[in-house]
Amino acid sequence: MRKGLFVMLLCLCLLPAFSAGAQTEEIDMEHYLLVGADGWGRNQEGGARSDAIILASLDYGRDRITLTSFARDSLVQPSYRKGMVKINTLVRSEEGEQALVRYIEEAFGIPIRGRFIINFSGAVDVIDAVGGVDVELSQAEVHYIDRVAGRYDGYPLQEGVCRLNGAQALYYMRCRELDNDFGRQGRQGKALRAMIAGLSDITPLRALLLVDDLLGMYRTDLSVGAQFELAIKAIALRGANVQTHSIPAAGTFRYTQDHHGASGLEFSMERNRALLYELLEIPDPFTQSINEDEHEAAEPS
């Protein structure tokens, strides 16, 4: 039943009547949390950590998608914890991934409609099925991918824009050896943008072949009905502008140590909230809430 649903959705998304650039009525922005991992089972239990944390903001009215990556070494202090902890360790709590959702909603005032746990390893088959993704590489990235992924016929790499197959793209998204977590965030954002572009161009036949791979690429807390609703809305975002952002942003953090002595990133929550609201073009929900409360208090009973 679930497979049939996704077959229908994929084919629906590819109908010419819903081509890129379709007009849509302006509606509220929706936010979803993407938590990246390298596999299921043992890697997702007990001592697991979130490899990537991305807030996907779908702006139907402005025809754009914003991917905001949270540095996994960011030091945060959830309301229900004592002391600072790294954000990527929140999934170790009894709430699991919901702890990440709860923290972001409380700290940034952004309501998250659902979460998707993305299996990056599952992206290999999806990328191969769409014929690869186009990503601009530096010379250092070329050497790194050739060394760890190997060389592939039909996918030669050189400095500049290159087409990566699934294995090459996976190592590209995982790479932190060349710089740091911010470098990896940037690579993940570039690869995700390329994947979105590739999926928007696939034919119905290739979509049918992708169904099993797509189902194995994620798990979610959304019901089948909610996924259906999301897919229908997402039709209007085919060909949308995709922009990326990082938290903490440059110039808003410093390296320090948490209460366990581990190195982490201490950042200005106020500045990063303001930058995120400016990027998304939404009002400050905290200020808005205070103003509404003051207005209600001023009204005569």
GROMACS .gro file of C-alpha atoms in nm:
model
  301
    1MET     CA    1   0.000   0.000   0.000
    2ARG     CA    2   0.277   0.242   0.096
    3LYS     CA    3   0.474   0.154  -0.215
    4GLY     CA    4   0.169   0.215  -0.432
    5LEU     CA    5   0.121   0.555  -0.271
    6PHE     CA    6   0.472   0.666  -0.355
    7VAL     CA    7   0.449   0.533  -0.710
    8MET     CA    8   0.142   0.748  -0.757
    9LEU     CA    9   0.308   1.052  -0.603
   10LEU     CA   10   0.623   1.023  -0.810
   11CYS     CA   11   0.426   0.989  -1.132
   12LEU     CA   12   0.201   1.278  -1.032
   13CYS     CA   13   0.505   1.498  -0.970
   14LEU     CA   14   0.626   1.430  -1.323
   15LEU     CA   15   0.309   1.523  -1.511
   16PRO     CA   16   0.370   1.806  -1.760
   17ALA     CA   17   0.081   2.000  -1.608
   18PHE     CA   18   0.293   2.042  -1.293
   19SER     CA   19   0.614   2.157  -1.458
   20ALA     CA   20   0.873   2.374  -1.288
   21GLY     CA   21   0.767   2.730  -1.226
   22ALA     CA   22   0.401   2.647  -1.169
   23GLN     CA   23   0.215   2.924  -0.991
   24THR     CA   24   0.079   2.865  -0.643
   25GLU     CA   25  -0.121   3.061  -0.393
   26GLU     CA   26   0.084   3.210  -0.114
   27ILE     CA   27   0.059   2.994   0.196
   28ASP     CA   28   0.248   2.973   0.523
   29MET     CA   29   0.602   2.841   0.526
   30GLU     CA   30   0.651   2.488   0.658
   31HIS     CA   31   0.958   2.353   0.835
   32TYR     CA   32   1.090   1.996   0.850
   33LEU     CA   33   1.393   1.859   1.031
   34LEU     CA   34   1.633   1.635   0.837
   35VAL     CA   35   1.867   1.427   1.050
   36GLY     CA   36   2.145   1.262   0.851
   37ALA     CA   37   2.284   0.918   0.931
   38ASP     CA   38   2.497   0.655   0.760
   39GLY     CA   39   2.263   0.363   0.816
   40TRP     CA   40   1.991   0.207   1.026
   41GLY     CA   41   1.989  -0.048   1.305
   42ARG     CA   42   2.280  -0.030   1.546
   43ASN     CA   43   2.394   0.307   1.412
   44GLN     CA   44   2.061   0.459   1.512
   45GLU     CA   45   2.038   0.319   1.864
   46GLY     CA   46   2.194   0.384   2.203
   47GLY     CA   47   2.512   0.584   2.159
   48ALA     CA   48   2.426   0.714   1.814
   49ARG     CA   49   2.488   1.075   1.718
   50SER     CA   50   2.329   1.276   1.440
   51ASP     CA   51   2.578   1.311   1.155
   52ALA     CA   52   2.394   1.604   0.995
   53ILE     CA   53   2.116   1.830   1.122
   54ILE     CA   54   1.933   2.034   0.860
   55LEU     CA   55   1.621   2.250   0.893
   56ALA     CA   56   1.436   2.243   0.559
   57SER     CA   57   1.206   2.544   0.521
   58LEU     CA   58   0.959   2.512   0.234
   59ASP     CA   59   0.839   2.854   0.122
   60TYR     CA   60   0.556   2.788  -0.123
   61GLY     CA   61   0.463   3.153  -0.171
   62ARG     CA   62   0.814   3.263  -0.267
   63ASP     CA   63   0.893   2.939  -0.455
   64ARG     CA   64   1.207   2.856  -0.260
   65ILE     CA   65   1.361   2.602  -0.026
   66THR     CA   66   1.603   2.702   0.250
   67LEU     CA   67   1.834   2.439   0.398
   68THR     CA   68   1.981   2.551   0.732
   69SER     CA   69   2.259   2.327   0.865
   70PHE     CA   70   2.342   2.315   1.235
   71ALA     CA   71   2.708   2.247   1.314
   72ARG     CA   72   2.712   1.920   1.501
   73ASP     CA   73   2.971   2.048   1.752
   74SER     CA   74   2.752   2.346   1.850
   75LEU     CA   75   2.718   2.379   2.228
   76VAL     CA   76   2.355   2.424   2.331
   77GLN     CA   77   2.161   2.428   2.654
   78PRO     CA   78   1.812   2.278   2.623
   79SER     CA   79   1.562   2.388   2.886
   80TYR     CA   80   1.539   2.036   3.025
   81ARG     CA   81   1.919   1.981   3.062
   82LYS     CA   82   2.180   2.122   3.298
   83GLY     CA   83   2.496   2.257   3.138
   84MET     CA   84   2.597   2.286   2.774
   85VAL     CA   85   2.592   1.981   2.547
   86LYS     CA   86   2.676   1.927   2.182
   87ILE     CA   87   2.369   1.942   1.965
   88ASN     CA   88   2.449   1.612   1.794
   89THR     CA   89   2.426   1.427   2.126
   90LEU     CA   90   2.063   1.524   2.194
   91VAL     CA   91   1.944   1.214   2.008
   92ARG     CA   92   2.091   1.006   2.291
   93SER     CA   93   1.810   1.114   2.525
   94GLU     CA   94   1.497   0.911   2.581
   95GLU     CA   95   1.318   1.134   2.331
   96GLY     CA   96   1.562   1.039   2.054
   97GLU     CA   97   1.535   1.262   1.746
   98GLN     CA   98   1.235   1.437   1.902
   99ALA     CA   99   1.483   1.601   2.142
  100LEU     CA  100   1.635   1.784   1.845
  101VAL     CA  101   1.291   1.894   1.729
  102ARG     CA  102   1.204   2.015   2.078
  103TYR     CA  103   1.530   2.210   2.115
  104ILE     CA  104   1.502   2.390   1.780
  105GLU     CA  105   1.138   2.478   1.840
  106GLU     CA  106   1.217   2.620   2.184
  107ALA     CA  107   1.542   2.797   2.093
  108PHE     CA  108   1.437   2.944   1.757
  109GLY     CA  109   1.060   2.961   1.791
  110ILE     CA  110   1.013   2.772   1.464
  111PRO     CA  111   0.740   2.505   1.455
  112ILE     CA  112   0.864   2.182   1.297
  113ARG     CA  113   0.590   1.991   1.119
  114GLY     CA  114   0.778   1.663   1.090
  115ARG     CA  115   1.117   1.497   1.097
  116PHE     CA  116   1.293   1.279   0.842
  117ILE     CA  117   1.587   1.056   0.935
  118ILE     CA  118   1.789   1.044   0.616
  119ASN     CA  119   2.009   0.745   0.538
  120PHE     CA  120   2.292   0.903   0.339
  121SER     CA  121   2.411   0.560   0.232
  122GLY     CA  122   2.072   0.510   0.068
  123ALA     CA  123   2.137   0.816  -0.147
  124VAL     CA  124   2.389   0.619  -0.352
  125ASP     CA  125   2.125   0.426  -0.546
  126VAL     CA  126   1.905   0.732  -0.587
  127ILE     CA  127   2.190   0.940  -0.730
  128ASP     CA  128   2.295   0.658  -0.964
  129ALA     CA  129   1.935   0.617  -1.080
  130VAL     CA  130   1.911   0.984  -1.183
  131GLY     CA  131   2.246   0.960  -1.363
  132GLY     CA  132   2.459   1.138  -1.105
  133VAL     CA  133   2.468   1.491  -0.967
  134ASP     CA  134   2.663   1.794  -1.088
  135VAL     CA  135   2.882   1.954  -0.820
  136GLU     CA  136   3.166   2.207  -0.842
  137LEU     CA  137   3.484   2.058  -0.694
  138SER     CA  138   3.810   2.206  -0.575
  139GLN     CA  139   4.137   2.034  -0.663
  140ALA     CA  140   4.168   1.912  -0.303
  141GLU     CA  141   3.818   1.760  -0.318
  142VAL     CA  142   3.905   1.584  -0.644
  143HIS     CA  143   4.213   1.423  -0.487
  144TYR     CA  144   4.014   1.325  -0.177
  145ILE     CA  145   3.728   1.158  -0.366
  146ASP     CA  146   3.965   0.975  -0.603
  147ARG     CA  147   4.160   0.848  -0.302
  148VAL     CA  148   3.874   0.728  -0.080
  149ALA     CA  149   3.607   0.637  -0.337
  150GLY     CA  150   3.831   0.527  -0.622
  151ARG     CA  151   3.809   0.622  -0.988
  152TYR     CA  152   3.508   0.533  -1.201
  153ASP     CA  153   3.478   0.500  -1.577
  154GLY     CA  154   3.240   0.762  -1.709
  155TYR     CA  155   3.284   0.983  -1.402
  156PRO     CA  156   3.628   1.144  -1.435
  157LEU     CA  157   3.695   1.421  -1.185
  158GLN     CA  158   3.879   1.746  -1.229
  159GLU     CA  159   3.867   2.090  -1.073
  160GLY     CA  160   3.541   2.262  -1.166
  161VAL     CA  161   3.190   2.129  -1.222
  162CYS     CA  162   3.187   1.749  -1.235
  163ARG     CA  163   2.920   1.482  -1.246
  164LEU     CA  164   2.948   1.252  -0.944
  165ASN     CA  165   2.802   0.904  -0.923
  166GLY     CA  166   2.640   0.779  -0.601
  167ALA     CA  167   2.958   0.651  -0.434
  168GLN     CA  168   3.155   0.965  -0.519
  169ALA     CA  169   2.872   1.189  -0.395
  170LEU     CA  170   2.845   0.996  -0.067
  171TYR     CA  171   3.214   1.041   0.014
  172TYR     CA  172   3.187   1.404  -0.093
  173MET     CA  173   2.902   1.462   0.156
  174ARG     CA  174   3.087   1.280   0.436
  175CYS     CA  175   3.417   1.462   0.387
  176ARG     CA  176   3.545   1.661   0.683
  177GLU     CA  177   3.913   1.575   0.646
  178LEU     CA  178   3.993   1.871   0.419
  179ASP     CA  179   3.868   2.144   0.650
  180ASN     CA  180   3.605   2.120   0.924
  181ASP     CA  181   3.239   2.066   1.000
  182PHE     CA  182   3.144   2.388   0.821
  183GLY     CA  183   3.314   2.262   0.507
  184ARG     CA  184   3.118   1.940   0.527
  185GLN     CA  185   2.794   2.134   0.581
  186GLY     CA  186   2.864   2.329   0.265
  187ARG     CA  187   2.928   2.010   0.067
  188GLN     CA  188   2.610   1.848   0.197
  189GLY     CA  189   2.411   2.155   0.097
  190LYS     CA  190   2.559   2.155  -0.254
  191ALA     CA  191   2.491   1.784  -0.298
  192LEU     CA  192   2.132   1.815  -0.172
  193ARG     CA  193   2.066   2.104  -0.410
  194ALA     CA  194   2.201   1.892  -0.695
  195MET     CA  195   1.984   1.596  -0.590
  196ILE     CA  196   1.672   1.815  -0.584
  197ALA     CA  197   1.755   1.941  -0.931
  198GLY     CA  198   1.814   1.587  -1.056
  199LEU     CA  199   1.489   1.451  -0.913
  200SER     CA  200   1.290   1.730  -1.076
  201ASP     CA  201   1.404   1.612  -1.420
  202ILE     CA  202   1.348   1.234  -1.398
  203THR     CA  203   1.101   1.056  -1.625
  204PRO     CA  204   0.803   0.847  -1.502
  205LEU     CA  205   0.985   0.523  -1.590
  206ARG     CA  206   1.292   0.617  -1.388
  207ALA     CA  207   1.064   0.733  -1.106
  208LEU     CA  208   0.911   0.386  -1.086
  209LEU     CA  209   1.258   0.235  -1.056
  210LEU     CA  210   1.341   0.479  -0.776
  211VAL     CA  211   1.053   0.386  -0.545
  212ASP     CA  212   1.229   0.118  -0.342
  213ASP     CA  213   1.543   0.329  -0.308
  214LEU     CA  214   1.347   0.632  -0.190
  215LEU     CA  215   1.158   0.428   0.068
  216GLY     CA  216   1.487   0.291   0.201
  217MET     CA  217   1.644   0.635   0.218
  218TYR     CA  218   1.443   0.773   0.508
  219ARG     CA  219   1.205   0.716   0.796
  220THR     CA  220   0.968   0.976   0.936
  221ASP     CA  221   0.720   1.051   1.211
  222LEU     CA  222   0.468   1.176   0.954
  223SER     CA  223   0.164   0.964   0.880
  224VAL     CA  224   0.107   0.837   0.526
  225GLY     CA  225  -0.165   1.100   0.491
  226ALA     CA  226   0.068   1.379   0.600
  227GLN     CA  227   0.336   1.256   0.358
  228PHE     CA  228   0.078   1.256   0.081
  229GLU     CA  229  -0.020   1.614   0.166
  230LEU     CA  230   0.344   1.722   0.173
  231ALA     CA  231   0.415   1.560  -0.164
  232ILE     CA  232   0.117   1.734  -0.323
  233LYS     CA  233   0.233   2.073  -0.189
  234ALA     CA  234   0.592   2.006  -0.295
  235ILE     CA  235   0.481   1.973  -0.658
  236ALA     CA  236   0.470   2.353  -0.672
  237LEU     CA  237   0.834   2.371  -0.561
  238ARG     CA  238   0.976   2.176  -0.854
  239GLY     CA  239   1.249   2.398  -0.992
  240ALA     CA  240   1.239   2.621  -0.683
  241ASN     CA  241   1.534   2.832  -0.575
  242VAL     CA  242   1.737   2.640  -0.313
  243GLN     CA  243   1.945   2.843  -0.069
  244THR     CA  244   2.168   2.722   0.214
  245HIS     CA  245   2.259   2.866   0.552
  246SER     CA  246   2.469   2.757   0.851
  247ILE     CA  247   2.420   2.794   1.224
  248PRO     CA  248   2.630   2.924   1.382
  249ALA     CA  249   2.704   3.174   1.108
  250ALA     CA  250   3.055   3.308   1.045
  251GLY     CA  251   3.160   3.565   1.304
  252THR     CA  252   2.904   3.453   1.564
  253PHE     CA  253   3.093   3.175   1.743
  254ARG     CA  254   3.416   3.076   1.913
  255TYR     CA  255   3.578   2.743   1.996
  256THR     CA  256   3.562   2.651   2.362
  257GLN     CA  257   3.510   2.346   2.586
  258ASP     CA  258   3.195   2.197   2.731
  259HIS     CA  259   3.163   2.085   3.093
  260HIS     CA  260   3.313   1.747   2.996
  261GLY     CA  261   3.625   1.914   2.857
  262ALA     CA  262   3.542   1.839   2.492
  263SER     CA  263   3.595   2.107   2.227
  264GLY     CA  264   3.283   2.269   2.088
  265LEU     CA  265   3.134   2.583   1.935
  266GLU     CA  266   2.989   2.849   2.163
  267PHE     CA  267   2.771   3.088   1.965
  268SER     CA  268   2.546   3.390   1.998
  269MET     CA  269   2.188   3.264   1.993
  270GLU     CA  270   2.044   3.615   1.950
  271ARG     CA  271   2.254   3.696   1.642
  272ASN     CA  272   2.189   3.359   1.480
  273ARG     CA  273   1.816   3.380   1.542
  274ALA     CA  274   1.809   3.726   1.384
  275LEU     CA  275   2.010   3.610   1.081
  276LEU     CA  276   1.781   3.309   1.029
  277TYR     CA  277   1.464   3.521   1.051
  278GLU     CA  278   1.615   3.770   0.805
  279LEU     CA  279   1.704   3.494   0.561
  280LEU     CA  280   1.361   3.331   0.583
  281GLU     CA  281   1.194   3.675   0.576
  282ILE     CA  282   0.977   3.600   0.876
  283PRO     CA  283   0.907   3.815   1.184
  284ASP     CA  284   1.079   3.739   1.513
  285PRO     CA  285   0.833   3.494   1.675
  286PHE     CA  286   0.953   3.584   2.026
  287THR     CA  287   0.898   3.959   1.977
  288GLN     CA  288   0.568   3.890   1.805
  289SER     CA  289   0.452   3.674   2.097
  290ILE     CA  290   0.547   3.943   2.351
  291ASN     CA  291   0.362   4.210   2.154
  292GLU     CA  292   0.052   3.993   2.129
  293ASP     CA  293   0.058   3.925   2.504
  294GLU     CA  294   0.095   4.296   2.580
  295HIS     CA  295  -0.191   4.377   2.343
  296GLU     CA  296  -0.418   4.121   2.510
  297ALA     CA  297  -0.327   4.254   2.856
  298ALA     CA  298  -0.411   4.609   2.749
  299GLU     CA  299  -0.757   4.516   2.623
  300PRO     CA  300  -1.043   4.590   2.865
  301SER     CA  301  -1.199   4.280   3.022
   0.00000   0.00000   0.00000
